[in-house]
Each structure stands twice: as C-alpha cells, then as structure tokens.
Short mmCIF file of C-alpha atoms and ligand atoms in Angstrom, two decimals:
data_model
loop_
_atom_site.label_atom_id
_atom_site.label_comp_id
_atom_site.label_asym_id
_atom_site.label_seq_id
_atom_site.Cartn_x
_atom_site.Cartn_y
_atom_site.Cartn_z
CA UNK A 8 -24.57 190.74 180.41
CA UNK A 9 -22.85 194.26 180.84
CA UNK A 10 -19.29 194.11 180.93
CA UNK A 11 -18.35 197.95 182.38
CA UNK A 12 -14.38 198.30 182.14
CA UNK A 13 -14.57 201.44 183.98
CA UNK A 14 -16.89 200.46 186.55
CA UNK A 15 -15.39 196.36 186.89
CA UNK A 16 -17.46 193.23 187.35
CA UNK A 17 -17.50 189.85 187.90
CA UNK A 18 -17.77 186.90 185.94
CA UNK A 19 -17.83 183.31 186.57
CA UNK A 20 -15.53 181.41 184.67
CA UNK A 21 -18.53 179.43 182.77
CA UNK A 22 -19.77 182.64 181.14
CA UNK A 23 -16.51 183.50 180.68
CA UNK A 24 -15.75 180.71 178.27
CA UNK A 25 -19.74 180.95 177.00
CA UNK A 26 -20.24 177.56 178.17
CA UNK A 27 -23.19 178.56 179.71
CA UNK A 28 -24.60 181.03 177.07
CA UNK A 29 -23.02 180.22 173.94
CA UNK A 30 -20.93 182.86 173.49
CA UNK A 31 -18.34 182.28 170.11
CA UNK A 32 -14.95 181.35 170.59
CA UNK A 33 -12.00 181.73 168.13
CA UNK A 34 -11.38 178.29 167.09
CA UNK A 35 -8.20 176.53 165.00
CA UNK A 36 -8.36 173.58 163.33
CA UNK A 37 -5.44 171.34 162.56
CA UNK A 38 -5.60 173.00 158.90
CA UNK A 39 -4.94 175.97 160.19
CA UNK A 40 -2.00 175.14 161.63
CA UNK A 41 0.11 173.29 158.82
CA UNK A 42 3.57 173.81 159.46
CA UNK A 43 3.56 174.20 163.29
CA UNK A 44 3.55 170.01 164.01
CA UNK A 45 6.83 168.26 162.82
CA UNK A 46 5.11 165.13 161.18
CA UNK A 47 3.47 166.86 158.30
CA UNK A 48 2.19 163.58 157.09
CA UNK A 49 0.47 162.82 159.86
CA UNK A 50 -1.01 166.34 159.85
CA UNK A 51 -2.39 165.65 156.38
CA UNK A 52 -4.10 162.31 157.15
CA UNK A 53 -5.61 163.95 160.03
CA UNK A 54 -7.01 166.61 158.14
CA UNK A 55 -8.69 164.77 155.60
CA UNK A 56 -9.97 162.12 158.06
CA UNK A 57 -11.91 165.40 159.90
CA UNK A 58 -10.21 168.47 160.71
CA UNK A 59 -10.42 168.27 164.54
CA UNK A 60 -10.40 171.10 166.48
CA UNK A 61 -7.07 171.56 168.17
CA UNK A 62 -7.70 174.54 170.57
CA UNK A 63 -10.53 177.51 171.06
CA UNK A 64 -9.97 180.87 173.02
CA UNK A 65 -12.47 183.23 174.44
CA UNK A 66 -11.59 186.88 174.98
CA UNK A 67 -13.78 189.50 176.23
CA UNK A 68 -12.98 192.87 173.74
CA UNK A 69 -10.93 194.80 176.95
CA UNK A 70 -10.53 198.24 176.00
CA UNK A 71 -6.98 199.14 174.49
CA UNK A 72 -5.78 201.63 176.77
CA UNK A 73 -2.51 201.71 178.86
CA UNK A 74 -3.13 200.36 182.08
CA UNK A 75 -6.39 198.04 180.98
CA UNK A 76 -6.11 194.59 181.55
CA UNK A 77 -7.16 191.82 179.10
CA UNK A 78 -8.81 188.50 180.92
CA UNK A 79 -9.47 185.08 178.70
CA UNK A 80 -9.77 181.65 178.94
CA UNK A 81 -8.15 179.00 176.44
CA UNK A 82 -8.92 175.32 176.01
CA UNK A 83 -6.63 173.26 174.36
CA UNK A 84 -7.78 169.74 173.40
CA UNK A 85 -5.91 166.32 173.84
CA UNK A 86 -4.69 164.76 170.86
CA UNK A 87 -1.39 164.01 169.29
CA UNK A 88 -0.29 164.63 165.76
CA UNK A 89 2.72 162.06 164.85
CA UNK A 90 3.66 161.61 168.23
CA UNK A 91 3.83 165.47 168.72
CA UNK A 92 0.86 166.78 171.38
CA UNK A 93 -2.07 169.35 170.22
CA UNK A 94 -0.94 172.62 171.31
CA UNK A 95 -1.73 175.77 170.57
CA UNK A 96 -0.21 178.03 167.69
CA UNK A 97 1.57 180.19 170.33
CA UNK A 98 2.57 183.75 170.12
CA UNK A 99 4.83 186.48 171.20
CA UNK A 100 3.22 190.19 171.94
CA UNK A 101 3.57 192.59 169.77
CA UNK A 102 4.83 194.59 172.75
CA UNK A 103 7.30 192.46 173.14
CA UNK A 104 8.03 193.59 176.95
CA UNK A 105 4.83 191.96 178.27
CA UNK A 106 4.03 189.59 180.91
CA UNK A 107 1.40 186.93 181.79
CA UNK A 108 -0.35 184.86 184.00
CA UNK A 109 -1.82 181.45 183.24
CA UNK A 110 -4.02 179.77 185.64
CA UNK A 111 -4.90 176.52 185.02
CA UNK A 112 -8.56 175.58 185.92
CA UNK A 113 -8.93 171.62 184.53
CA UNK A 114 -6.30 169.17 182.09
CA UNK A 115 -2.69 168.92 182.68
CA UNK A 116 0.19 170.06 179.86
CA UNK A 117 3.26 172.70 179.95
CA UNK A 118 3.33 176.27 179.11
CA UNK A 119 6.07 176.20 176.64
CA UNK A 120 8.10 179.34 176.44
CA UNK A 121 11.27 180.94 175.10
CA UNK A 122 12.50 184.38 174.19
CA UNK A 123 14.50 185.60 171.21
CA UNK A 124 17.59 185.47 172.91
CA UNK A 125 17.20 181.60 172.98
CA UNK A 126 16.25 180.72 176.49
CA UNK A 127 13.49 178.88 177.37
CA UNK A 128 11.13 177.18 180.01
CA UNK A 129 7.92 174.59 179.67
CA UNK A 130 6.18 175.39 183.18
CA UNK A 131 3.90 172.24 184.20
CA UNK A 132 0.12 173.61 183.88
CA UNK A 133 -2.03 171.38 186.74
CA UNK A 134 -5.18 171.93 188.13
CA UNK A 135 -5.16 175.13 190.84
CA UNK A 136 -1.60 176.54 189.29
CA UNK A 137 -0.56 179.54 188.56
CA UNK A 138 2.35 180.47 185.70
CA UNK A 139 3.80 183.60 185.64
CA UNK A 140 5.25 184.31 181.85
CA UNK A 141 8.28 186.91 181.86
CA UNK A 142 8.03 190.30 179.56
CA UNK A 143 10.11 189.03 176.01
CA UNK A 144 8.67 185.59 176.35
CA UNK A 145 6.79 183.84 173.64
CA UNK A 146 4.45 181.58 174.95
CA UNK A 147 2.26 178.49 173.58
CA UNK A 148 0.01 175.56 175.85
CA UNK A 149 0.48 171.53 175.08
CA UNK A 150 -1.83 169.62 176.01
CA UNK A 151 -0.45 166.41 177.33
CA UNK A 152 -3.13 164.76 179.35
CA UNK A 153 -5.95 162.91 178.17
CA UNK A 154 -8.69 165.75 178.70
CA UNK A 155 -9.17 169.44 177.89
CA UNK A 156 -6.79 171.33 179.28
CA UNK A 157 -8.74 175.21 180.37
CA UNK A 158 -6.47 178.17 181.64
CA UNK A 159 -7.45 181.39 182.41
CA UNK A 160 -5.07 184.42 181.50
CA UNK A 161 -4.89 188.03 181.57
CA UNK A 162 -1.99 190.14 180.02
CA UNK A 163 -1.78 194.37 179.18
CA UNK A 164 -4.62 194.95 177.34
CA UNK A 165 -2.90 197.04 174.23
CA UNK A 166 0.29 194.49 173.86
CA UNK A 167 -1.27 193.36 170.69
CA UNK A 168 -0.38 189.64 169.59
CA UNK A 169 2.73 188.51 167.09
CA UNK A 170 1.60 185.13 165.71
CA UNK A 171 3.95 185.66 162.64
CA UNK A 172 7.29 185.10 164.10
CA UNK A 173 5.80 181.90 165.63
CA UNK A 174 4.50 180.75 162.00
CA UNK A 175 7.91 181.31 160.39
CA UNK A 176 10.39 180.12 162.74
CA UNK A 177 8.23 177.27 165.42
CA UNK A 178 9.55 176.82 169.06
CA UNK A 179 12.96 175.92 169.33
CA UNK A 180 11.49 172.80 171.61
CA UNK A 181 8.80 170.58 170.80
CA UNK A 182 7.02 168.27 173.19
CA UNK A 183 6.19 164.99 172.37
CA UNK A 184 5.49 161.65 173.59
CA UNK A 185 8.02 158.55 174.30
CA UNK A 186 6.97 155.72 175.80
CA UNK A 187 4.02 157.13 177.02
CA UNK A 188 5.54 160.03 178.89
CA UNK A 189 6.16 163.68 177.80
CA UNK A 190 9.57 164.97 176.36
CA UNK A 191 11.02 167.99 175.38
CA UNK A 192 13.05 167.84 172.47
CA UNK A 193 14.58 169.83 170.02
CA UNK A 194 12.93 171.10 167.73
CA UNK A 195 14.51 169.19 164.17
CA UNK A 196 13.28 172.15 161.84
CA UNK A 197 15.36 174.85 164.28
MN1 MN B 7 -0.10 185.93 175.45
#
C-alpha cells in the first residue's frame, strides 16, 4: 500500500491497525512498565506468571514537517494490576504546546490527563466519541471495561513524544477499581 503524504489517501481503520495485513505494532508488556502501577507486588507476580501485553500502538511514519499531521490507532487491553486498570504508559509532547484528538472506535475507559501546572481531566472514552486533548496536556488511556479498548488519534506530526517525565513522576491520579466501579484517586506516590 502507498501511503503519499503529499498527495493524501485513505485508509480503513483495519489496515490502519494491520489487522488485516499484519503490519507490526509497538507493543509494552507489563515489564516494561515497572514503576507506572502502584501495587508493585502485584506487578511482579504478574510478570512472572506471563508478561501480558498491556497495550500496542500503530503509527504510520508521517513526515516531520510543520504543518503534517500524524494519524494512529492504540489498543489498550483490559486487565487490572492490584486493583489499578491496564493503561497505557502515557506521555506529554515534547512540544509541549500540542493538542489531540482521540476517537474511540470499540472498549470503554477514560483519557486521563493533566498538565504541569497541576490540573487535570479523565474524559470518558465510549464507542463513537470524540476527546479533544488541550496543548500542555499529558495524556495516557485506562482501560476500564472488559474488552479492548481501540482509539484512533492524530496530533502535529513533529511534536515529538516525552515519555520521561511520565516515568519519573506518574499521573498525579490513578484509576482504579472499588466495588466494581471505576475511581479516580490520588495518586499515593505524588
Ligand atoms: Mn499524544
């Protein structure tokens, strides 16, 4: 399949996660996330009982350039470590004043956000709903259904990603499940 940036094209969304054609994904296993779930323990027992895949992304190499857009799809998978939800590792840009949409194609879960100033949002992802994420706004999907949950995003192509800040510091809310429902809390290590 050609992909022509300067020309455009189309793509339907099964090719665009390679579901049809096979196409790799970047995938993260609970071990490479230790740290990011509160219960450590847990994390650890899960590990060496498997490794499951928490989330995979797809993205389609957009060209860098001011003004170029940058399309993917992520799927998050359900799960639970402790009594936290599998979520993804989350991320700010490296250009910090960028914005996002998420569009949620299939699972249900929250877009958790906050910026550096401290405030912060978790936008319900459903089925047919769109989130638009503010510039300054780290971002990071929890899945809190029972299936996959799929979005589709697109963001300015040359913001770069800034996983790091993520890694050191967490959200300042965590999501997590009490008596069978989903709750924000704070986040213990914060
Ligand atoms: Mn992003």
């Amino acid at each position: 399949m050609e992909l022509d940036w300067e020309k455009g094209f189309t793509l339907d969304f099964d090719k665009l996660t390679g579901l049809s054609q096979g196409a790799d994904s970047k995938k993260r296993t609970l071990s490479q996330m230790r740290g990011m779930f509160a219960d450590a323990g847990a994390q650890e027992r899960m590990i060496a009982a498997g490794d499951p895949l928490v989330y995979e992304f797809y993205e389609l190499g957009a060209p860098g350039d001011p003004g170029d857009l940058a399309p993917g799809a992520s799927i998050t998978y359900p799960g639970k470590v402790g009594d936290e939800y599998f979520m993804t590792k989350g991320h700010f840009h490296t250009v910090i004043g960028t914005a996002e949409v998420y569009y949620t194609l299939s699972g249900e879960g929250y877009l958790l956000c906050e910026n550096p100033e401290g405030d912060w949002a978790a936008f319900g992802l459903s089925p047919g709903k769109m989130v638009y994420v503010p510039k300054r706004y780290a971002h990071r999907s929890v899945n809190t259904g029972s299936a996959p949950l799929v979005t589709f995003f697109a963001f300015r192509a040359d913001a770069g990603h800034d996983y790091g800040t993520i890694e050191r510091k967490g959200f300042r809310k965590l999501i997590v499940e009490r008596g069978g429902k989903p709750e924000i809390i704070d986040n213990p290590k914060w």
